[in-house]
Structure formats: structure tokens, C-alpha cells
PDB file of C-alpha atoms and ligand atoms in Angstrom:
ATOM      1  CA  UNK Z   1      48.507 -11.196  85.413  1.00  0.00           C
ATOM      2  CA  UNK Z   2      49.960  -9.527  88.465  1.00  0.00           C
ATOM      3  CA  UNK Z   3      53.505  -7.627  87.781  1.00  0.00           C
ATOM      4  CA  UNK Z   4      56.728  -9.025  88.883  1.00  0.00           C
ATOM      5  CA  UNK Z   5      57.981  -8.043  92.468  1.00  0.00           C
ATOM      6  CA  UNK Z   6      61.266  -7.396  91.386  1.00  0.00           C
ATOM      7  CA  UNK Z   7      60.526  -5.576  88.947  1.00  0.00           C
ATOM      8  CA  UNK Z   8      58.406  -3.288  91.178  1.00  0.00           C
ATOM      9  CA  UNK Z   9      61.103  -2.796  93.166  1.00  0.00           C
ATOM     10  CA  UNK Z  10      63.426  -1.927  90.500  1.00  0.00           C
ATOM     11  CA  UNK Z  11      61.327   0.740  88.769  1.00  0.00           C
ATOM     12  CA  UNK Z  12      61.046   2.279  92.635  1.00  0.00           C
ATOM     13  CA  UNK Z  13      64.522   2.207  93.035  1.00  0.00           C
ATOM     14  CA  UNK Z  14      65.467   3.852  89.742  1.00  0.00           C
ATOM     15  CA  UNK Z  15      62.264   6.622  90.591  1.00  0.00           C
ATOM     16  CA  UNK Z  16      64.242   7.357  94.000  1.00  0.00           C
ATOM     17  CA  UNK Z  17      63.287   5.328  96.765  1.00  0.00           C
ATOM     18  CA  UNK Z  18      65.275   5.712  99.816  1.00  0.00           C
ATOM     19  CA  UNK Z  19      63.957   2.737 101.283  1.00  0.00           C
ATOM     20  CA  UNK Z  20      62.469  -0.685 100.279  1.00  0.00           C
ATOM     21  CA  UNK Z  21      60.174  -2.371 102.727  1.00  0.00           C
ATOM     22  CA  UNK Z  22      59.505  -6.133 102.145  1.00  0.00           C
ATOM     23  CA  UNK Z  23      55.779  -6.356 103.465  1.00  0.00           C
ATOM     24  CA  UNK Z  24      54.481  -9.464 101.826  1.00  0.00           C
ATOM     25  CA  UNK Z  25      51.701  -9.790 104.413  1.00  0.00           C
ATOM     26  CA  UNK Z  26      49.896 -13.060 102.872  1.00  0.00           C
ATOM     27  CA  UNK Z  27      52.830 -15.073 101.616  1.00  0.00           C
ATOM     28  CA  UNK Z  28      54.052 -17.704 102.634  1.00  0.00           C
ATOM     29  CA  UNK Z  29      57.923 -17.998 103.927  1.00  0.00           C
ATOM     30  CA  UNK Z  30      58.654 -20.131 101.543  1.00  0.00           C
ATOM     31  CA  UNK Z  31      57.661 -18.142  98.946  1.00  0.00           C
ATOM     32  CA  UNK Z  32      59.315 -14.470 100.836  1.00  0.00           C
ATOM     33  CA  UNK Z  33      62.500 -16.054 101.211  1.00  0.00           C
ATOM     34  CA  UNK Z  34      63.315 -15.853  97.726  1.00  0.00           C
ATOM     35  CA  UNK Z  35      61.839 -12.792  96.886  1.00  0.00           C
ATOM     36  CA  UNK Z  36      63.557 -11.389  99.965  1.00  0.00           C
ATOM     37  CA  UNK Z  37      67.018 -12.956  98.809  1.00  0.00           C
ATOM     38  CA  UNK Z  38      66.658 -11.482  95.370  1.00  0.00           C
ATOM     39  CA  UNK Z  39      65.396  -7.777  96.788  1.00  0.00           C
ATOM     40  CA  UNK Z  40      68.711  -8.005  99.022  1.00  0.00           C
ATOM     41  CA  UNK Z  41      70.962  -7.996  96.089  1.00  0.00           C
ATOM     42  CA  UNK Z  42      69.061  -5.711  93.937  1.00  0.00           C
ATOM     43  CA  UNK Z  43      69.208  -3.150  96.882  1.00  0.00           C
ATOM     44  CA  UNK Z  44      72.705  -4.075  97.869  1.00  0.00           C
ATOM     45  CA  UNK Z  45      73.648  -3.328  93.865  1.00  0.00           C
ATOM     46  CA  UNK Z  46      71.998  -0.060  93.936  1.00  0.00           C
ATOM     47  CA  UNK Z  47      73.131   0.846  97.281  1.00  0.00           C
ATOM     48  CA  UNK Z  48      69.320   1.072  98.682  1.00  0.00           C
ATOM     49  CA  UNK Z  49      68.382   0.444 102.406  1.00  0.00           C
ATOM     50  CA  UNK Z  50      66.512  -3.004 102.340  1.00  0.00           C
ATOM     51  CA  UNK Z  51      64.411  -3.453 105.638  1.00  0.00           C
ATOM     52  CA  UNK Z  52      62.389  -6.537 106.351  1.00  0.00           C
ATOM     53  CA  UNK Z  53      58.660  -6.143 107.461  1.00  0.00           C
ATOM     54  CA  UNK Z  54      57.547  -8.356 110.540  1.00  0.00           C
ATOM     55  CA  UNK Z  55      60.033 -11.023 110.212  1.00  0.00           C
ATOM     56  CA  UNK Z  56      62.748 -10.967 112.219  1.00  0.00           C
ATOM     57  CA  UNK Z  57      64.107 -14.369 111.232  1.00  0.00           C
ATOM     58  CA  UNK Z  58      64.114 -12.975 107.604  1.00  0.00           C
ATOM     59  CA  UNK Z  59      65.369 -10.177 108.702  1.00  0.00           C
ATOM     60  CA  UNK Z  60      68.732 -11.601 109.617  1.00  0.00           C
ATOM     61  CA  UNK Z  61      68.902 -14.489 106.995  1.00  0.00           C
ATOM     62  CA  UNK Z  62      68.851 -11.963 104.537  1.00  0.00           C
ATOM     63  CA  UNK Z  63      71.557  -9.633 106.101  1.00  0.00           C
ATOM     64  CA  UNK Z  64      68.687  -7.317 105.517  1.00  0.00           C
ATOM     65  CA  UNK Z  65      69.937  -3.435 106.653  1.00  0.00           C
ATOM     66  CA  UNK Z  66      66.969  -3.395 109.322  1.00  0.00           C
ATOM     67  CA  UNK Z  67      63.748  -5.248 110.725  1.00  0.00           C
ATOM     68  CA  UNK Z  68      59.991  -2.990 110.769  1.00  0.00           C
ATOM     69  CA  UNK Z  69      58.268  -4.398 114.040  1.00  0.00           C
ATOM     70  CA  UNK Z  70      54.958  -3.477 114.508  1.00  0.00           C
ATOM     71  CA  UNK Z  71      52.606  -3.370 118.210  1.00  0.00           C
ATOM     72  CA  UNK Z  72      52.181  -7.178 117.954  1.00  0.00           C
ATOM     73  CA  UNK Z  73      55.131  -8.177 116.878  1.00  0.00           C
ATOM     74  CA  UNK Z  74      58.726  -9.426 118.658  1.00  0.00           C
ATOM     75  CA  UNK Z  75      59.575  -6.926 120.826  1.00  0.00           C
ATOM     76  CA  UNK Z  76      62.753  -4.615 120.187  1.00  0.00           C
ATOM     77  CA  UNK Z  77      64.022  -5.695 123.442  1.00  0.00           C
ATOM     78  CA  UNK Z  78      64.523  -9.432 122.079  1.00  0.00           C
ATOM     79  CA  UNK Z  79      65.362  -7.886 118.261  1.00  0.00           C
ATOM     80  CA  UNK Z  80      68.216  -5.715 119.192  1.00  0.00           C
ATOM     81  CA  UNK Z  81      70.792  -8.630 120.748  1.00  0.00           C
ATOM     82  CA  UNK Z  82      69.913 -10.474 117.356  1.00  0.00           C
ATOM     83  CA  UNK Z  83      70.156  -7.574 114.972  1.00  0.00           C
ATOM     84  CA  UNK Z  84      72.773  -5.655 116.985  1.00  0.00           C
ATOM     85  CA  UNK Z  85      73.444  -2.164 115.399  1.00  0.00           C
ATOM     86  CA  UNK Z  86      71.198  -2.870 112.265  1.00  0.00           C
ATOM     87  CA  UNK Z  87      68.387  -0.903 112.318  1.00  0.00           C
ATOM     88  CA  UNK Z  88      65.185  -1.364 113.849  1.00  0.00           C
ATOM     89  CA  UNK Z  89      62.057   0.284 113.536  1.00  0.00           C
ATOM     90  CA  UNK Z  90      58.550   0.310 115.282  1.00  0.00           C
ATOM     91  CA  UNK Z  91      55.121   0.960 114.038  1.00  0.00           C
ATOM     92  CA  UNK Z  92      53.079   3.322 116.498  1.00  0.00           C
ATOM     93  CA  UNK Z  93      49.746   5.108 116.690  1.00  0.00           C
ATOM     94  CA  UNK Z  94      49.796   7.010 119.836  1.00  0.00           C
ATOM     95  CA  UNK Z  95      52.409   9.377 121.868  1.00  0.00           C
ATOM     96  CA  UNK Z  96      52.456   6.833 124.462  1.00  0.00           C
ATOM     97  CA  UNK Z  97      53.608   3.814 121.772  1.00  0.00           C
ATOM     98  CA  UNK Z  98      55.975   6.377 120.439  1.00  0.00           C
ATOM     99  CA  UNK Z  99      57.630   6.808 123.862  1.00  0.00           C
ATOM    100  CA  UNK Z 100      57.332   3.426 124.604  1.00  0.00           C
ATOM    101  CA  UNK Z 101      59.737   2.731 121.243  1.00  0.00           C
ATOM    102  CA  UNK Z 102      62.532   5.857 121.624  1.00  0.00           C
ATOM    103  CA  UNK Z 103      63.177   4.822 125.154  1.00  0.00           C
ATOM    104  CA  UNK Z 104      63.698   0.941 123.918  1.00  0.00           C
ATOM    105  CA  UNK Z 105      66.069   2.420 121.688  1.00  0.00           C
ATOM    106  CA  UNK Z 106      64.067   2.139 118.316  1.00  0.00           C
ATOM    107  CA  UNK Z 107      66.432   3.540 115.156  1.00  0.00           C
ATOM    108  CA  UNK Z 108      63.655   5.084 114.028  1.00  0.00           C
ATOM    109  CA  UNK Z 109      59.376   5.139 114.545  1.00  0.00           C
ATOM    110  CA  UNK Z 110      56.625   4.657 111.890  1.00  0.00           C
ATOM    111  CA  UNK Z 111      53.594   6.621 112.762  1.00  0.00           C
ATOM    112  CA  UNK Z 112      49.987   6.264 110.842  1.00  0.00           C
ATOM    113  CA  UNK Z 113      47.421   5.808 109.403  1.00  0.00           C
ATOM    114  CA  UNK Z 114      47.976   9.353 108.226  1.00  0.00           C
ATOM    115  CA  UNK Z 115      44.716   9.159 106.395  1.00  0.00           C
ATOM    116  CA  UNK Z 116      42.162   6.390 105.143  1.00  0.00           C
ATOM    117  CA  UNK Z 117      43.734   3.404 103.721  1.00  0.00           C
ATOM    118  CA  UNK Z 118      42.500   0.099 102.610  1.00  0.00           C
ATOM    119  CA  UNK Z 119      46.018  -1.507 102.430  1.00  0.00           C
ATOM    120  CA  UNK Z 120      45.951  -2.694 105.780  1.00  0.00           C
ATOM    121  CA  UNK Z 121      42.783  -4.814 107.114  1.00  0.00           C
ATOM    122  CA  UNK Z 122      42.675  -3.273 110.500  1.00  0.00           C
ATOM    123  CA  UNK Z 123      43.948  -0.231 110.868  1.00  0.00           C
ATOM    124  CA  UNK Z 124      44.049   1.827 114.214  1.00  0.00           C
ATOM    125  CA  UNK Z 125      42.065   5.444 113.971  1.00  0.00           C
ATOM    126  CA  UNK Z 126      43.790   8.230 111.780  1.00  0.00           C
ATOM    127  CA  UNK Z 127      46.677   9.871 113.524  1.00  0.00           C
ATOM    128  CA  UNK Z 128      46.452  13.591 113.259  1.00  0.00           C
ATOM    129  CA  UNK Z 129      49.529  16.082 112.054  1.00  0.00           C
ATOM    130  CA  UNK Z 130      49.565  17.721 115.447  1.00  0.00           C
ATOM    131  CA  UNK Z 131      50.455  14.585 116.904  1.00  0.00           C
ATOM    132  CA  UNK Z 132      52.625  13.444 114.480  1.00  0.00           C
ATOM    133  CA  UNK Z 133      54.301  16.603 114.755  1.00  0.00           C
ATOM    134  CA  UNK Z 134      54.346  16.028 119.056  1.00  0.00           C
ATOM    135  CA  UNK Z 135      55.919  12.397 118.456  1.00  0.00           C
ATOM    136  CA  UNK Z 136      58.722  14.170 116.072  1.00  0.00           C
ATOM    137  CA  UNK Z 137      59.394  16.748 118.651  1.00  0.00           C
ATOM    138  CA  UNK Z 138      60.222  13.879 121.694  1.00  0.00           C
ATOM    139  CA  UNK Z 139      63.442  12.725 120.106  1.00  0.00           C
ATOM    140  CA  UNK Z 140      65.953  13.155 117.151  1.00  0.00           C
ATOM    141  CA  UNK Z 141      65.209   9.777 115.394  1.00  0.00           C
ATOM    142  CA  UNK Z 142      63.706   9.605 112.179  1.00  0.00           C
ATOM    143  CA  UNK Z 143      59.812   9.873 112.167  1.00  0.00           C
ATOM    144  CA  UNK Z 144      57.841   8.023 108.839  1.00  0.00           C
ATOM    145  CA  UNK Z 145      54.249   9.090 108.635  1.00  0.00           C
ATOM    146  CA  UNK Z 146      52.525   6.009 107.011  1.00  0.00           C
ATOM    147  CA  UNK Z 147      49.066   5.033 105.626  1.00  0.00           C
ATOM    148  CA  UNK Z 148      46.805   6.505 103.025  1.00  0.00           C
ATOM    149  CA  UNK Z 149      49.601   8.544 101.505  1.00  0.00           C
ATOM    150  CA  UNK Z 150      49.486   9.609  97.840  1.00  0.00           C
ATOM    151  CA  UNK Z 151      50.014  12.349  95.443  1.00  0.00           C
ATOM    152  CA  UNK Z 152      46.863  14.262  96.216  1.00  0.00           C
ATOM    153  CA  UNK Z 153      47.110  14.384  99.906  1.00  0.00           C
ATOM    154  CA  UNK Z 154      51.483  14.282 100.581  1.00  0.00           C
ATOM    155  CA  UNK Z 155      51.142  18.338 100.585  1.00  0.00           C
ATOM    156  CA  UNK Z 156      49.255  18.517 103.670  1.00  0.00           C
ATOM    157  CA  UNK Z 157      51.726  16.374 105.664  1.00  0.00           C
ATOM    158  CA  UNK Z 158      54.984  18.523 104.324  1.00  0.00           C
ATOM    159  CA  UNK Z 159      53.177  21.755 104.843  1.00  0.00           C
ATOM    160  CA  UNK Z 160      53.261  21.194 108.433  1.00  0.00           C
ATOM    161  CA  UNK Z 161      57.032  19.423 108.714  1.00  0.00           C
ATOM    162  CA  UNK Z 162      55.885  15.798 107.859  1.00  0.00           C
ATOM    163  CA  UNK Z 163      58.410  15.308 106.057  1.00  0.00           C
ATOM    164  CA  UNK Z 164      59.317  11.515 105.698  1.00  0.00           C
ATOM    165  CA  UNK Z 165      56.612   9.084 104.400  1.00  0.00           C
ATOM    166  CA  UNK Z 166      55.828   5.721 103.390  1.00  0.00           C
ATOM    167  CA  UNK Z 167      54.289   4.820 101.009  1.00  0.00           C
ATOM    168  CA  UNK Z 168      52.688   1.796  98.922  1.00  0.00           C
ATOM    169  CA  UNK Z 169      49.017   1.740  97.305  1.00  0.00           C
ATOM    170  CA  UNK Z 170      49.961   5.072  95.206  1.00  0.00           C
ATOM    171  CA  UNK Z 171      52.828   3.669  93.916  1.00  0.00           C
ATOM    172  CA  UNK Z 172      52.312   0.234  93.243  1.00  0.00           C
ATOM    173  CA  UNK Z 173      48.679   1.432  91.394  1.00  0.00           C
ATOM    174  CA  UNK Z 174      50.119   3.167  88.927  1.00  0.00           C
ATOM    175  CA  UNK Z 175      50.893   2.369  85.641  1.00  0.00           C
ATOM    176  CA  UNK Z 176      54.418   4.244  85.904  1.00  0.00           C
ATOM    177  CA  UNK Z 177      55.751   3.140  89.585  1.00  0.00           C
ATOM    178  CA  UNK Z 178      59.318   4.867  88.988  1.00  0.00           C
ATOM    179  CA  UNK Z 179      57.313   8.162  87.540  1.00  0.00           C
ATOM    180  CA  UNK Z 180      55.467   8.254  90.092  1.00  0.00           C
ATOM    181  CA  UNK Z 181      58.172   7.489  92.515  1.00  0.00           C
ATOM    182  CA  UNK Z 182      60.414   9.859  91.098  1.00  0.00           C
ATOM    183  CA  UNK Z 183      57.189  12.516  91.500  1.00  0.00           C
ATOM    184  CA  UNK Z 184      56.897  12.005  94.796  1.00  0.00           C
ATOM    185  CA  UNK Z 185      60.347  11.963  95.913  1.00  0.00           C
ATOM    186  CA  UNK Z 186      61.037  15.254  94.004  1.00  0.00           C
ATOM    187  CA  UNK Z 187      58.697  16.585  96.645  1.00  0.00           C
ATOM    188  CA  UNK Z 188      60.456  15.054  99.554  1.00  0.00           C
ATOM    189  CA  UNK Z 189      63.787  17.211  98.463  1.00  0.00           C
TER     190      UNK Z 189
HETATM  191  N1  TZP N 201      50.360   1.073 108.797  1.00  0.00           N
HETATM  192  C1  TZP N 201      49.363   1.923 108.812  1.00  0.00           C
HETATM  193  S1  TZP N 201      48.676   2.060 107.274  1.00  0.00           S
HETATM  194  C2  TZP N 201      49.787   1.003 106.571  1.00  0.00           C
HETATM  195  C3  TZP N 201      50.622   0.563 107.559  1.00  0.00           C
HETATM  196  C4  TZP N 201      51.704  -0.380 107.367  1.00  0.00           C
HETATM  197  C5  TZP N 201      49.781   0.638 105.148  1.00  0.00           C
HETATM  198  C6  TZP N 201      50.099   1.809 104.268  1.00  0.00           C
HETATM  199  O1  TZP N 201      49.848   1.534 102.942  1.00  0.00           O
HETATM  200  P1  TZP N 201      49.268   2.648 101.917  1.00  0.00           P
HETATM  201  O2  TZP N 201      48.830   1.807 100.750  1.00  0.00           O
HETATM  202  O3  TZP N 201      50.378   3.580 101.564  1.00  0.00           O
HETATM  203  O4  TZP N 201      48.101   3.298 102.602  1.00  0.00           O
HETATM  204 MG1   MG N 202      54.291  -6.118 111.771  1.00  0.00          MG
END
């Protein structure tokens, strides 16, 4: 049997997540919107940013703290009347989407893959560090490399100023998710 959500969550939490993501790719709304109501008051109890993958209607039925819209999802430009100064962020995988997102007035820009990853079923081609490192260098908004991420590979990215990640197969496989949450962050500080 699978492991409770929640749960998940929690254990991340207590390890020293800075941010939980809802990405529940494959369920239905029915099911997300009580998961998502139940993530918004752990998160609001521990004081933890709570952002809302894809859904922007989720996003602001669950007073969520932000919205993640990716390429082909609603654009910013309709998000940001709706979600007003909450925070928005955009996926990218190119300098050009990463200009494209700054100058729409994105809170903050997800960049990736940063390596292989089999979480997401199509992915766009691996973004290098150098231009990870160019998209960080265009404004002063937060920049989250994402994709293939883990424990064995997390050095290369802060070795060269990568310095925010997200991350979800290498947590969520492991036996311990807030050890290895906690082991991770510790090398984020
Ligand atoms: N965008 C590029 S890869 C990815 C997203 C949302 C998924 C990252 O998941 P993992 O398991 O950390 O590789
Ligand atoms: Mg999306």
C-alpha cells in the first residue's frame, strides 16, 4: 500500500522544506481538492509556503500562498488579476522562456530538467548549469533548478551557484523522507 500524502508532507515539513508543491498530476479534482484543503492547513500550522501545481482554480480555492504554471498552462497574464500579489511561478527550459516569464512579472522561475528524470513523461532536453547560471544572472527573482535532483548529483548544481532546487523522486523514494529532507536541506544552508 502506497503511503499517506499527508503524511509525506508532514515528514518533509518537519525535515525542512521551504516549500510544498501540490503536483498530483493524475488525480482527479475531486480527489486534489481535499488533499489540497488538508495540505493548506498543515502548511498554514507550520508556517510553510503551500503553492499549487497547474491549477489555478485550486490555487485560489485553497488560499494557496502561490500557483506553479508551466509552458502550457494559463498564462501569468490571466493568473496575476486572479491571484493578485500571491505568488506565481513559471516553469522554463530556455533563456528565451525565462525572459519571456521575468518581463510578465513571474515571482519567481523554475528551470530544468537539471538532469535525467523519469518523474515527468515528457520532459524537454537537460538544461545545462551555464545556462541556468545565465537565466539567474537576467533578474533578481528567485531561480529553482528542477528535475533529476538527488543526493548524489545536488553538489554539482551548488558548486557552481545553483543554489535553490526542487525536488521530488529522491525524497518521496526513501524510506526516511524527513532524513532525507533534512540531508538535503542541511546542504542548501
Ligand atoms: N520539470 C522538469 S523535471 C520535473 C519537472 C516538474 C519533475 C522533477 O521531479 P524529480 O523526481 O525531482 O526529477
Ligand atoms: Mg503545469
Amino acid at each position: 500500500m502506497g503511503r499517506d500524502p499527508l503524511e509525506m508532507i508532514a515528514a518533509q515539513i518537519k525535515g525542512g522544506a521551504d516549500v510544498i508543491q501540490l503536483r498530483e498530476k493524475n488525480m482527479p479534482k475531486g480527489e486534489k481538492l481535499p488533499l489540497g484543503l488538508a495540505t493548506r492547513n498543515l502548511t498554514k500550522q507550520e508556517g510553510t509556503l503551500f503553492i499549487v501545481n497547474d491549477d489555478l482554480d485550486l490555487a485560489l480555492i485553497l488560499e494557496a500562498d502561490g500557483v506553479h504554471l508551466g509552458q502550457d498552462d494559463i498564462p501569468i497574464q490571466y493568473a496575476r488579476p486572479l491571484m493578485k500579489d500571491k505568488i506565481i511561478g513559471i516553469s522554463t527550459h530556455s533563456l528565451d522562456q525565462a525572459r519571456e516569464a521575468i518581463d510578465s512579472g513571474a515571482d519567481y522561475i523554475g528551470i530544468g530538467p537539471a538532469f535525467k528524470t523519469e518523474t515527468k513523461a515528457k520532459t524537454d532536453p537537460v538544461v545545462g548549469v551555464d545556462l541556468m547560471l545565465k537565466v539567474q544572472g537576467l533578474s533578481s527573482i528567485p531561480v529553482i533548478a528542477i528535475g533529476g535532483i538527488g543526493k548524489s548529483n545536488i553538489d554539482v548544481l551548488l558548486n557552481k551557484g545553483i543554489k535553490k532546487v526542487a525536488i521530488i523522486s529522491d525524497i518521496l523514494s526513501s524510506r526516511d523522507i524527513e532524513a532525507k529532507t533534512r540531508a538535503l536541506k542541511e546542504k542548501l544552508m
